[in-house]
């Protein structure tokens, strides 16, 4: 349980309920995944999850047992979560509200910090959109000498909303921009519209855009071959469970007749 609290609870929460769909629940994991598969994912990672090759055999076995059964083991601190319940401690935890269960699990770990992260919880409306006024994602140019905002543009949109006339809302985005020597800013980052864009770095004006096969949630790079400049971005679609996923690098350059 202590190993889980240190290495897994950050994303999958202390009660193992996760924050689906980005961070799946680990409850009843033994019914969905074999022990060998659990070992492979823990050691080598999967998708966004990094591996934990630093675990000893003893630690790995203890963690797998806890993941598969929810039982922290006889004599462990977790058995004292509810003194009036002589049954399995995990049963006592699950019978409480999520908030109380997390607090109880945290208190059961004698080495736990007084404050623990309990997972990524997004404030969404009933339709699954951010429950605040847009823009829901922006691209901002800041003068680092003065701290003054030079310009700001909504970055990204939700295709379903755009089809109904609500475009340029901005959206969740991951991945930074690059700026070329000629003052062109390139950025992917937007999760839902899968668009790669180029802006004038001085004014924020949109100069060009194209749709990628999957979301380019990565920072692009630029390079030169035989005097011709290219911009490349990795497209994976990893952040949106409802969009296609792939593993592609896409490179772009000006047509030769325009150089």
Coordinates of N, CA and C in Angstrom, one line a residue:
X1 N 0.8 -1.2 0.0 CA 0.0 0.0 0.0 C 0.9 1.3 0.0
X2 N 2.0 1.2 0.7 CA 2.9 2.4 0.8 C 3.5 2.6 -0.6
X3 N 3.9 1.5 -1.2 CA 4.5 1.6 -2.6 C 3.5 2.2 -3.5
X4 N 2.3 1.7 -3.5 CA 1.2 2.2 -4.3 C 1.0 3.7 -4.1
X5 N 1.0 4.1 -2.8 CA 0.7 5.5 -2.5 C 1.8 6.4 -3.1
X6 N 3.0 5.9 -3.1 CA 4.2 6.7 -3.6 C 4.2 6.8 -5.1
X7 N 3.9 5.6 -5.8 CA 4.2 5.5 -7.2 C 3.0 5.4 -8.1
X8 N 1.9 5.2 -7.5 CA 0.7 4.9 -8.4 C -0.5 5.9 -8.1
X9 N -0.6 6.3 -6.9 CA -1.8 7.0 -6.5 C -1.9 8.4 -7.1
X10 N -0.7 8.9 -7.6 CA -0.7 10.2 -8.2 C -1.7 10.3 -9.4
X11 N -1.8 9.2 -10.1 CA -2.8 9.2 -11.3 C -4.0 8.3 -11.0
X12 N -3.8 7.2 -10.3 CA -4.9 6.2 -10.1 C -5.6 6.4 -8.8
X13 N -5.3 7.4 -8.0 CA -5.9 7.8 -6.8 C -5.7 6.7 -5.7
X14 N -5.8 7.2 -4.4 CA -5.5 6.3 -3.3 C -6.4 5.1 -3.2
X15 N -7.7 5.3 -3.6 CA -8.7 4.3 -3.5 C -8.7 3.4 -4.8
X16 N -7.7 3.6 -5.7 CA -7.5 2.8 -6.9 C -8.7 3.0 -7.9
X17 N -9.5 4.0 -7.7 CA -10.7 4.2 -8.6 C -10.3 5.0 -9.9
X18 N -9.1 5.6 -9.9 CA -8.6 6.3 -11.1 C -9.4 7.5 -11.4
X19 N -9.1 8.1 -12.6 CA -9.9 9.2 -13.1 C -10.2 9.0 -14.6
X20 N -11.0 8.0 -14.9 CA -11.3 7.6 -16.3 C -11.8 8.8 -17.1
X21 N -11.5 8.8 -18.5 CA -10.8 7.8 -19.2 C -9.3 7.9 -19.2
X22 N -8.8 9.1 -18.8 CA -7.4 9.3 -18.9 C -6.6 8.4 -18.0
X23 N -7.1 8.1 -16.8 CA -6.4 7.3 -15.8 C -7.4 6.2 -15.3
X24 N -7.2 5.0 -15.9 CA -8.2 4.0 -15.6 C -8.3 3.5 -14.2
X25 N -9.4 3.0 -13.8 CA -9.6 2.4 -12.5 C -8.8 1.1 -12.4
X26 N -8.2 0.9 -11.2 CA -7.5 -0.4 -11.0 C -8.2 -1.3 -10.1
X27 N -9.5 -1.0 -9.8 CA -10.3 -1.9 -9.0 C -10.6 -3.1 -9.8
X28 N -10.6 -4.3 -9.2 CA -10.9 -5.6 -9.9 C -9.9 -5.8 -11.1
X29 N -8.7 -5.3 -10.9 CA -7.7 -5.4 -12.0 C -7.4 -6.9 -12.3
X30 N -7.4 -7.8 -11.3 CA -7.1 -9.2 -11.5 C -8.1 -9.9 -12.4
X31 N -9.3 -9.3 -12.6 CA -10.3 -9.8 -13.5 C -10.1 -9.4 -15.0
X32 N -9.3 -8.4 -15.2 CA -9.1 -7.8 -16.5 C -7.7 -8.0 -17.1
X33 N -6.8 -8.3 -16.2 CA -5.4 -8.4 -16.7 C -4.6 -9.5 -15.9
X34 N -3.9 -10.3 -16.7 CA -3.1 -11.4 -16.1 C -1.9 -10.8 -15.2
X35 N -1.4 -11.6 -14.4 CA -0.3 -11.2 -13.5 C 0.9 -10.8 -14.4
X36 N 1.2 -11.6 -15.4 CA 2.3 -11.3 -16.3 C 2.2 -9.9 -17.0
X37 N 0.9 -9.6 -17.4 CA 0.7 -8.3 -18.0 C 0.8 -7.2 -17.0
X38 N 0.4 -7.4 -15.8 CA 0.5 -6.4 -14.8 C 2.0 -6.1 -14.5
X39 N 2.8 -7.2 -14.4 CA 4.3 -7.0 -14.3 C 4.9 -6.2 -15.4
X40 N 4.5 -6.6 -16.6 CA 5.1 -5.9 -17.8 C 4.7 -4.4 -17.8
X41 N 3.5 -4.0 -17.5 CA 3.1 -2.6 -17.5 C 3.8 -1.9 -16.4
X42 N 4.0 -2.5 -15.2 CA 4.6 -1.8 -14.1 C 6.1 -1.6 -14.4
X43 N 6.8 -2.6 -14.9 CA 8.2 -2.4 -15.2 C 8.5 -1.6 -16.4
X44 N 7.7 -1.7 -17.5 CA 8.0 -1.0 -18.7 C 7.1 0.1 -19.1
X45 N 6.0 0.3 -18.4 CA 5.1 1.3 -18.7 C 4.2 1.0 -19.9
X46 N 3.2 1.9 -20.1 CA 2.2 1.6 -21.2 C 1.6 3.0 -21.5
X47 N 1.6 3.4 -22.8 CA 1.1 4.7 -23.1 C 1.7 5.8 -22.4
X48 N 0.9 6.6 -21.7 CA 1.4 7.7 -20.9 C 2.1 7.3 -19.6
X49 N 1.9 6.1 -19.2 CA 2.4 5.6 -17.9 C 3.9 5.2 -18.1
X50 N 4.8 5.8 -17.3 CA 6.2 5.4 -17.3 C 6.4 4.1 -16.6
X51 N 7.5 3.4 -16.8 CA 7.8 2.2 -16.2 C 8.5 2.5 -14.8
X52 N 8.5 1.4 -14.0 CA 9.2 1.5 -12.7 C 10.1 0.4 -12.5
X53 N 11.2 0.4 -13.3 CA 12.2 -0.7 -13.2 C 13.0 -0.7 -12.0
X54 N 12.9 0.3 -11.1 CA 13.6 0.4 -9.9 C 13.1 -0.5 -8.8
X55 N 11.9 -1.0 -8.9 CA 11.3 -1.8 -7.9 C 12.1 -3.1 -7.7
X56 N 12.3 -3.5 -6.4 CA 12.9 -4.8 -6.2 C 11.9 -5.9 -6.4
X57 N 12.3 -7.1 -6.4 CA 11.4 -8.3 -6.6 C 10.4 -8.3 -5.4
X58 N 10.8 -8.1 -4.2 CA 10.0 -8.1 -3.1 C 8.9 -6.9 -3.2
X59 N 9.4 -5.7 -3.6 CA 8.4 -4.6 -3.7 C 7.4 -4.9 -4.8
X60 N 7.9 -5.4 -5.9 CA 7.1 -5.7 -7.1 C 6.0 -6.7 -6.7
X61 N 6.4 -7.8 -6.0 CA 5.4 -8.8 -5.6 C 4.4 -8.2 -4.7
X62 N 4.8 -7.4 -3.7 CA 3.9 -6.8 -2.8 C 2.9 -5.8 -3.5
X63 N 3.4 -5.1 -4.4 CA 2.6 -4.1 -5.2 C 1.5 -4.9 -6.0
X64 N 2.0 -5.9 -6.7 CA 1.0 -6.7 -7.5 C 0.0 -7.3 -6.7
X65 N 0.3 -7.9 -5.5 CA -0.7 -8.5 -4.6 C -1.7 -7.4 -4.2
X66 N -1.2 -6.2 -3.9 CA -2.1 -5.1 -3.4 C -3.0 -4.7 -4.6
X67 N -2.5 -4.6 -5.8 CA -3.3 -4.2 -7.0 C -4.4 -5.3 -7.3
X68 N -4.0 -6.5 -7.1 CA -5.0 -7.6 -7.5 C -6.0 -7.9 -6.4
X69 N -5.7 -7.6 -5.2 CA -6.6 -7.9 -4.1 C -7.1 -6.8 -3.3
X70 N -6.4 -5.7 -3.3 CA -6.7 -4.5 -2.4 C -6.4 -4.8 -1.0
X71 N -5.7 -5.9 -0.7 CA -5.3 -6.2 0.7 C -3.9 -5.8 0.9
X72 N -3.7 -5.0 1.9 CA -2.3 -4.5 2.2 C -1.5 -5.5 2.9
X73 N -2.1 -6.6 3.4 CA -1.3 -7.6 4.1 C -1.6 -7.7 5.5
X74 N -1.5 -8.9 6.1 CA -1.7 -9.0 7.5 C -0.6 -8.3 8.3
X75 N -1.1 -7.5 9.3 CA -0.1 -6.8 10.2 C 0.3 -5.5 9.6
X76 N -0.2 -5.1 8.5 CA 0.2 -3.8 7.9 C -0.6 -2.7 8.6
X77 N -0.2 -1.5 8.4 CA -0.9 -0.4 9.0 C -2.4 -0.3 8.6
X78 N -2.6 -0.8 7.3 CA -4.0 -0.6 6.8 C -5.0 -1.4 7.5
X79 N -4.6 -2.5 8.2 CA -5.6 -3.3 9.0 C -6.2 -2.5 10.1
X80 N -5.5 -1.4 10.5 CA -6.0 -0.6 11.6 C -6.9 0.6 11.2
X81 N -7.3 0.6 9.9 CA -8.1 1.7 9.4 C -9.4 1.8 10.2
X82 N -10.0 0.6 10.4 CA -11.3 0.6 11.2 C -11.2 -0.5 12.2
X83 N -10.9 -0.1 13.5 CA -10.7 -1.1 14.5 C -12.0 -1.9 14.8
X84 N -13.1 -1.3 14.5 CA -14.4 -2.1 14.8 C -14.7 -3.1 13.7
X85 N -13.9 -3.1 12.6 CA -14.2 -4.0 11.5 C -13.0 -5.0 11.5
X86 N -13.3 -6.3 11.7 CA -12.3 -7.3 11.8 C -12.0 -7.9 10.4
X87 N -12.7 -7.4 9.4 CA -12.6 -8.0 8.1 C -11.4 -7.3 7.3
X88 N -11.4 -7.5 6.0 CA -10.4 -7.0 5.2 C -10.4 -5.5 5.2
X89 N -9.2 -4.8 5.3 CA -9.2 -3.4 5.4 C -9.7 -2.7 4.2
X90 N -9.4 -3.4 3.0 CA -9.9 -2.7 1.8 C -11.4 -2.6 1.7
X91 N -12.1 -3.6 2.4 CA -13.6 -3.6 2.4 C -14.0 -2.3 3.2
X92 N -13.3 -2.1 4.3 CA -13.7 -0.9 5.1 C -13.4 0.4 4.3
X93 N -12.4 0.4 3.5 CA -12.1 1.6 2.7 C -13.1 1.8 1.7
X94 N -13.5 0.8 1.0 CA -14.5 0.9 -0.1 C -15.9 1.3 0.4
X95 N -16.2 0.9 1.7 CA -17.5 1.2 2.2 C -17.7 2.7 2.5
X96 N -16.6 3.4 2.6 CA -16.7 4.8 2.9 C -16.9 5.7 1.6
X97 N -17.1 7.0 1.8 CA -17.1 7.9 0.7 C -15.7 8.0 0.1
X98 N -15.6 8.3 -1.2 CA -14.2 8.4 -1.8 C -13.3 9.3 -1.0
X99 N -13.8 10.5 -0.5 CA -13.0 11.4 0.2 C -12.5 10.8 1.5
X100 N -13.4 10.2 2.3 CA -13.0 9.6 3.5 C -12.1 8.4 3.3
X101 N -12.4 7.6 2.3 CA -11.5 6.5 2.0 C -10.1 6.9 1.7
X102 N -9.9 8.0 1.0 CA -8.6 8.5 0.6 C -7.9 9.0 1.9
X103 N -8.7 9.7 2.8 CA -8.1 10.1 4.0 C -7.6 9.0 4.9
X104 N -8.5 7.9 5.0 CA -8.2 6.8 5.8 C -7.0 6.0 5.3
X105 N -6.9 5.9 3.9 CA -5.8 5.2 3.3 C -4.5 6.0 3.6
X106 N -4.6 7.3 3.5 CA -3.4 8.2 3.7 C -2.9 8.0 5.2
X107 N -3.9 8.0 6.1 CA -3.5 7.9 7.5 C -2.9 6.5 7.8
X108 N -3.3 5.5 7.1 CA -2.8 4.2 7.3 C -1.3 4.0 7.0
X109 N -0.8 4.9 6.2 CA 0.6 4.8 5.8 C 1.4 5.7 6.7
X110 N 2.2 5.1 7.6 CA 2.9 5.9 8.6 C 3.9 6.8 8.0
X111 N 4.3 6.5 6.8 CA 5.3 7.3 6.1 C 4.7 8.3 5.2
X112 N 3.4 8.4 5.2 CA 2.7 9.3 4.2 C 2.9 10.8 4.5
X113 N 2.9 11.6 3.5 CA 2.9 13.0 3.7 C 1.6 13.5 4.3
X114 N 1.5 14.6 5.0 CA 0.2 15.1 5.5 C -0.8 15.5 4.4
X115 N -0.3 15.8 3.2 CA -1.1 16.2 2.1 C -0.8 15.4 0.9
X116 N -1.8 14.8 0.3 CA -1.5 13.9 -0.9 C -2.4 14.3 -2.0
X117 N -1.8 14.2 -3.2 CA -2.6 14.5 -4.4 C -3.6 13.3 -4.7
X118 N -4.8 13.7 -4.9 CA -5.9 12.7 -5.0 C -6.4 12.5 -6.5
X119 N -5.7 13.0 -7.5 CA -6.0 12.7 -8.8 C -6.5 13.9 -9.6
X120 N -6.5 13.8 -10.9 CA -6.9 14.9 -11.8 C -8.4 14.9 -12.0
X121 N -9.0 15.9 -11.5 CA -10.5 16.0 -11.6 C -10.8 17.3 -12.3
X122 N -11.4 17.2 -13.5 CA -11.7 18.3 -14.3 C -13.1 18.8 -14.0
X123 N -13.3 20.1 -14.0 CA -14.6 20.8 -13.8 C -15.3 20.9 -15.1
X124 N -16.2 20.0 -15.4 CA -16.9 19.9 -16.7 C -18.4 20.0 -16.5
X125 N -19.0 20.5 -17.6 CA -20.5 20.6 -17.6 C -21.1 19.2 -18.0
X126 N -22.4 19.1 -18.0 CA -23.0 17.8 -18.3 C -22.7 17.2 -19.7
X127 N -22.3 18.1 -20.6 CA -21.9 17.6 -22.0 C -20.4 17.3 -22.1
X128 N -19.7 17.5 -21.0 CA -18.3 17.1 -21.0 C -17.3 18.2 -21.4
X129 N -17.9 19.5 -21.6 CA -17.0 20.6 -21.9 C -16.6 21.3 -20.6
X130 N -15.5 22.1 -20.7 CA -15.1 22.8 -19.5 C -16.3 23.7 -18.9
X131 N -16.5 23.7 -17.6 CA -17.6 24.4 -17.0 C -17.3 25.8 -16.6
X132 N -16.5 26.5 -17.5 CA -16.2 27.9 -17.3 C -16.3 28.5 -18.7
X133 N -16.3 29.8 -18.7 CA -16.5 30.6 -20.0 C -15.2 30.4 -20.8
X134 N -15.3 30.2 -22.1 CA -14.1 30.2 -23.0 C -13.5 31.5 -23.0
X135 N -12.2 31.6 -23.5 CA -11.4 30.5 -24.1 C -10.9 29.5 -23.1
X136 N -10.9 28.2 -23.6 CA -10.5 27.1 -22.8 C -9.1 26.7 -23.1
X137 N -8.4 27.4 -23.9 CA -7.0 27.2 -24.2 C -6.5 28.4 -25.0
X138 N -5.3 29.0 -24.7 CA -4.8 30.1 -25.4 C -3.3 30.0 -25.7
X139 N -2.9 30.8 -26.7 CA -1.5 30.9 -27.1 C -1.2 32.4 -26.8
X140 N -0.2 32.6 -25.9 CA 0.1 33.9 -25.4 C 1.5 34.3 -25.7
X141 N 1.8 35.5 -26.2 CA 3.1 36.0 -26.4 C 3.4 37.0 -25.3
X142 N 4.5 36.8 -24.6 CA 4.8 37.7 -23.4 C 6.2 38.3 -23.6
X143 N 6.3 39.6 -23.4 CA 7.6 40.3 -23.4 C 8.4 39.9 -22.1
X144 N 9.4 39.1 -22.2 CA 10.1 38.6 -21.0 C 10.9 39.8 -20.3
X145 N 11.1 40.9 -21.0 CA 11.8 42.0 -20.4 C 10.9 42.8 -19.5
X146 N 9.6 42.9 -19.9 CA 8.7 43.7 -19.1 C 7.6 42.9 -18.4
X147 N 7.4 41.7 -18.9 CA 6.3 40.9 -18.4 C 4.9 41.2 -19.0
X148 N 5.0 42.1 -20.0 CA 3.7 42.6 -20.6 C 3.2 41.5 -21.7
X149 N 1.9 41.3 -21.7 CA 1.4 40.5 -22.8 C 1.3 41.2 -24.1
X150 N 1.9 40.7 -25.1 CA 2.0 41.3 -26.4 C 0.7 41.0 -27.2
X151 N 0.3 39.7 -27.2 CA -0.9 39.3 -27.8 C -1.3 38.0 -27.3
X152 N -2.6 37.6 -27.5 CA -3.1 36.4 -27.0 C -4.2 35.9 -28.0
X153 N -4.2 34.6 -28.4 CA -5.1 34.1 -29.3 C -5.7 32.8 -28.7
X154 N -7.0 32.5 -28.9 CA -7.6 31.2 -28.5 C -6.9 30.1 -29.3
X155 N -6.5 29.0 -28.7 CA -5.8 28.0 -29.4 C -6.6 26.7 -29.3
X156 N -7.1 26.2 -30.4 CA -7.8 25.0 -30.5 C -9.3 25.2 -30.5
X157 N -10.0 24.2 -30.9 CA -11.5 24.2 -30.8 C -12.0 22.8 -30.8
X158 N -13.3 22.6 -30.4 CA -14.0 21.4 -30.4 C -14.8 21.2 -31.7
X159 N -14.4 20.2 -32.5 CA -15.1 20.1 -33.8 C -16.6 20.1 -33.8
X160 N -17.2 19.5 -32.8 CA -18.7 19.4 -32.7 C -19.2 20.8 -32.4
X161 N -18.6 21.6 -31.6 CA -19.0 23.0 -31.3 C -18.8 23.9 -32.5
X162 N -17.7 23.7 -33.2 CA -17.4 24.5 -34.4 C -18.4 24.3 -35.5
X163 N -18.8 23.0 -35.6 CA -19.8 22.7 -36.6 C -21.2 23.4 -36.4
X164 N -21.4 23.8 -35.1 CA -22.6 24.5 -34.8 C -22.4 26.0 -34.6
X165 N -21.3 26.5 -35.1 CA -21.0 27.9 -35.1 C -20.2 28.4 -34.0
X166 N -19.8 27.6 -33.0 CA -19.1 28.0 -31.8 C -17.6 27.6 -32.0
X167 N -16.9 28.4 -32.8 CA -15.5 28.1 -33.2 C -14.6 29.0 -32.3
X168 N -13.3 28.7 -32.4 CA -12.3 29.4 -31.7 C -12.5 29.5 -30.2
X169 N -13.0 28.4 -29.6 CA -13.2 28.4 -28.1 C -11.9 28.2 -27.4
X170 N -10.9 27.7 -28.1 CA -9.7 27.2 -27.4 C -10.0 25.9 -26.8
X171 N -9.0 25.1 -26.6 CA -9.2 23.7 -26.1 C -8.0 23.3 -25.2
X172 N -8.1 22.2 -24.6 CA -7.0 21.6 -23.8 C -5.9 21.4 -24.8
X173 N -4.7 21.7 -24.4 CA -3.5 21.5 -25.3 C -2.3 21.2 -24.6
X174 N -1.4 20.4 -25.2 CA -0.2 19.9 -24.6 C 0.9 20.0 -25.7
X175 N 2.0 20.7 -25.4 CA 3.1 20.8 -26.3 C 3.4 22.3 -26.6
X176 N 4.6 22.6 -26.6 CA 5.0 24.0 -26.8 C 5.2 24.4 -28.3
X177 N 5.4 25.7 -28.5 CA 5.7 26.2 -29.8 C 7.2 26.4 -30.1
X178 N 7.5 26.5 -31.4 CA 8.9 27.0 -31.7 C 8.7 28.2 -32.6
X179 N 9.8 29.0 -32.6 CA 9.8 30.2 -33.5 C 11.0 30.2 -34.3
X180 N 10.8 30.3 -35.7 CA 12.0 30.3 -36.6 C 12.6 31.6 -36.6
X181 N 13.8 31.7 -37.2 CA 14.6 32.9 -37.4 C 13.8 34.0 -38.2
X182 N 12.9 33.5 -39.0 CA 12.1 34.4 -39.8 C 10.8 34.9 -39.1
X183 N 10.7 34.5 -37.8 CA 9.5 35.0 -37.0 C 8.2 34.3 -37.2
X184 N 8.3 33.0 -37.7 CA 7.1 32.2 -37.8 C 7.0 31.3 -36.6
X185 N 5.9 31.3 -35.9 CA 5.7 30.4 -34.8 C 4.8 29.2 -35.2
X186 N 5.4 28.0 -34.9 CA 4.7 26.8 -35.3 C 4.2 26.1 -34.0
X187 N 3.0 25.6 -33.9 CA 2.5 24.8 -32.8 C 1.4 23.9 -33.2
X188 N 1.5 22.7 -32.5 CA 0.4 21.7 -32.7 C -0.4 21.8 -31.4
X189 N -0.2 20.9 -30.5 CA -0.7 20.9 -29.1 C -2.1 20.6 -28.9
X190 N -3.0 21.1 -29.8 CA -4.5 21.0 -29.5 C -4.9 19.6 -29.6
X191 N -5.7 19.2 -28.6 CA -6.0 17.7 -28.5 C -7.2 17.3 -29.5
X192 N -8.2 18.2 -29.6 CA -9.4 17.7 -30.2 C -9.5 18.0 -31.7
X193 N -8.9 19.1 -32.2 CA -9.1 19.4 -33.6 C -7.9 18.9 -34.4
X194 N -6.9 18.4 -33.8 CA -5.8 17.7 -34.5 C -5.1 18.7 -35.5
X195 N -5.0 19.9 -35.2 CA -4.5 20.9 -36.1 C -3.1 21.4 -35.8
X196 N -2.3 21.6 -36.9 CA -0.9 22.2 -36.8 C -1.0 23.6 -37.4
X197 N -0.6 24.6 -36.7 CA -0.8 26.0 -37.1 C 0.6 26.7 -37.1
X198 N 0.6 27.8 -37.9 CA 1.7 28.7 -38.0 C 1.1 30.1 -37.8
X199 N 1.8 30.9 -36.9 CA 1.4 32.3 -36.6 C 2.5 33.2 -36.9
X200 N 2.2 34.5 -37.1 CA 3.2 35.5 -37.1 C 3.5 35.8 -35.6
X201 N 4.8 35.6 -35.3 CA 5.1 35.7 -33.9 C 5.1 37.2 -33.4
X202 N 5.1 38.1 -34.3 CA 5.0 39.5 -33.9 C 3.6 40.0 -33.6
X203 N 2.6 39.5 -34.3 CA 1.3 40.0 -34.2 C 0.2 38.9 -33.8
X204 N 0.6 37.6 -33.9 CA -0.4 36.6 -33.5 C -1.3 36.2 -34.6
X205 N -1.1 36.8 -35.8 CA -2.0 36.5 -36.9 C -1.8 35.0 -37.4
X206 N -2.9 34.3 -37.6 CA -2.8 32.9 -38.1 C -2.4 33.0 -39.6
X207 N -1.3 32.3 -40.0 CA -0.8 32.3 -41.3 C -1.1 31.1 -42.1
X208 N -1.2 30.0 -41.4 CA -1.4 28.7 -42.1 C -1.8 27.6 -41.1
X209 N -2.6 26.6 -41.5 CA -2.9 25.5 -40.7 C -3.2 24.3 -41.5
X210 N -3.1 23.1 -40.9 CA -3.4 21.9 -41.6 C -3.8 20.9 -40.5
X211 N -4.6 19.9 -40.9 CA -5.1 18.9 -39.9 C -4.2 17.7 -40.0
X212 N -3.8 17.2 -38.8 CA -2.9 16.1 -38.7 C -3.8 14.8 -38.6
X213 N -3.2 13.6 -38.9 CA -4.0 12.4 -38.8 C -4.4 12.1 -37.3
X214 N -3.5 12.6 -36.4 CA -3.8 12.4 -35.0 C -3.3 13.7 -34.3
X215 N -3.7 13.9 -33.1 CA -3.3 15.2 -32.4 C -1.8 15.2 -32.2
X216 N -1.3 16.4 -32.5 CA 0.2 16.6 -32.4 C 0.5 17.2 -31.0
X217 N 0.3 16.4 -30.0 CA 0.5 16.8 -28.6 C 2.0 16.7 -28.3
X218 N 2.8 17.6 -28.9 CA 4.3 17.5 -28.8 C 4.8 18.9 -29.3
X219 N 6.0 19.2 -28.9 CA 6.6 20.4 -29.4 C 7.3 20.1 -30.7
X220 N 7.1 20.9 -31.8 CA 7.7 20.6 -33.1 C 9.2 21.0 -33.1
X221 N 9.8 20.6 -34.1 CA 11.3 20.9 -34.3 C 11.5 21.3 -35.7
X222 N 12.6 22.1 -35.9 CA 12.9 22.5 -37.3 C 14.4 22.1 -37.6
X223 N 14.6 21.8 -38.9 CA 15.9 21.3 -39.3 C 16.1 21.7 -40.8
X224 N 17.3 21.5 -41.3 CA 17.6 21.9 -42.7 C 18.3 20.8 -43.4
X225 N 17.9 20.6 -44.6 CA 18.5 19.6 -45.5 C 18.8 20.2 -46.8
X226 N 20.1 20.2 -47.2 CA 20.5 20.8 -48.5 C 20.0 22.2 -48.7
X227 N 20.0 23.0 -47.6 CA 19.6 24.4 -47.7 C 18.1 24.6 -47.6
X228 N 17.3 23.6 -47.5 CA 15.9 23.7 -47.4 C 15.4 23.4 -46.0
X229 N 14.6 24.3 -45.4 CA 14.1 24.2 -44.0 C 12.8 23.4 -43.9
X230 N 12.8 22.5 -42.9 CA 11.6 21.7 -42.6 C 11.2 21.9 -41.2
X231 N 9.9 21.7 -41.0 CA 9.4 21.7 -39.6 C 8.7 20.3 -39.4
X232 N 9.0 19.6 -38.3 CA 8.5 18.3 -38.1 C 7.8 18.2 -36.7
X233 N 6.7 17.5 -36.7 CA 6.0 17.3 -35.4 C 5.6 15.8 -35.3
X234 N 5.6 15.3 -34.1 CA 5.1 14.0 -33.8 C 3.6 14.0 -33.5
X235 N 2.9 13.1 -34.2 CA 1.4 13.0 -34.0 C 1.1 11.7 -33.3
X236 N 0.4 11.7 -32.2 CA 0.0 10.5 -31.5 C -1.4 10.4 -31.1
X237 N -2.1 11.5 -30.8 CA -3.4 11.5 -30.4 C -3.6 10.9 -29.0
X238 N -2.6 10.9 -28.2 CA -2.6 10.2 -27.0 C -3.5 10.8 -25.9
X239 N -3.8 12.0 -26.0 CA -4.6 12.7 -24.9 C -6.1 12.6 -25.1
X240 N -6.6 12.2 -26.2 CA -8.1 12.1 -26.4 C -8.5 10.7 -26.7
X241 N -9.1 10.0 -25.7 CA -9.5 8.6 -25.9 C -10.5 8.4 -26.9
X242 N -11.2 9.4 -27.4 CA -12.2 9.3 -28.4 C -11.7 9.5 -29.8
X243 N -10.5 9.9 -30.0 CA -9.9 10.2 -31.3 C -9.0 9.1 -31.7
X244 N -8.7 9.0 -33.0 CA -7.7 7.9 -33.5 C -6.3 8.2 -32.9
X245 N -5.6 7.1 -32.7 CA -4.3 7.1 -32.2 C -3.3 6.6 -33.3
X246 N -2.2 7.1 -33.3 CA -1.2 6.7 -34.3 C 0.2 7.0 -33.8
X247 N 1.2 6.7 -34.6 CA 2.6 7.1 -34.2 C 3.3 7.6 -35.5
X248 N 3.2 8.8 -35.7 CA 3.7 9.4 -37.0 C 4.5 10.6 -36.8
X249 N 5.5 10.8 -37.6 CA 6.2 12.1 -37.7 C 5.9 12.7 -39.0
X250 N 5.4 14.0 -39.0 CA 5.0 14.7 -40.2 C 6.0 15.9 -40.4
X251 N 6.6 16.0 -41.6 CA 7.5 17.1 -41.9 C 6.9 18.0 -43.0
X252 N 7.1 19.3 -42.8 CA 6.5 20.3 -43.8 C 7.6 21.2 -44.2
X253 N 7.5 21.7 -45.5 CA 8.4 22.7 -46.0 C 7.7 23.5 -47.1
X254 N 8.2 24.7 -47.4 CA 7.6 25.5 -48.5 C 7.9 24.8 -49.8
X255 N 7.0 24.9 -50.8 CA 7.3 24.4 -52.1 C 8.5 25.0 -52.7
X256 N 9.3 24.2 -53.5 CA 10.5 24.7 -54.0 C 10.4 26.0 -54.8
X257 N 9.3 26.1 -55.5 CA 9.1 27.3 -56.4 C 8.8 28.6 -55.6
X258 N 8.7 28.4 -54.3 CA 8.4 29.6 -53.5 C 9.6 30.0 -52.7
X259 N 10.7 29.2 -52.8 CA 11.9 29.5 -52.0 C 12.7 30.6 -52.7

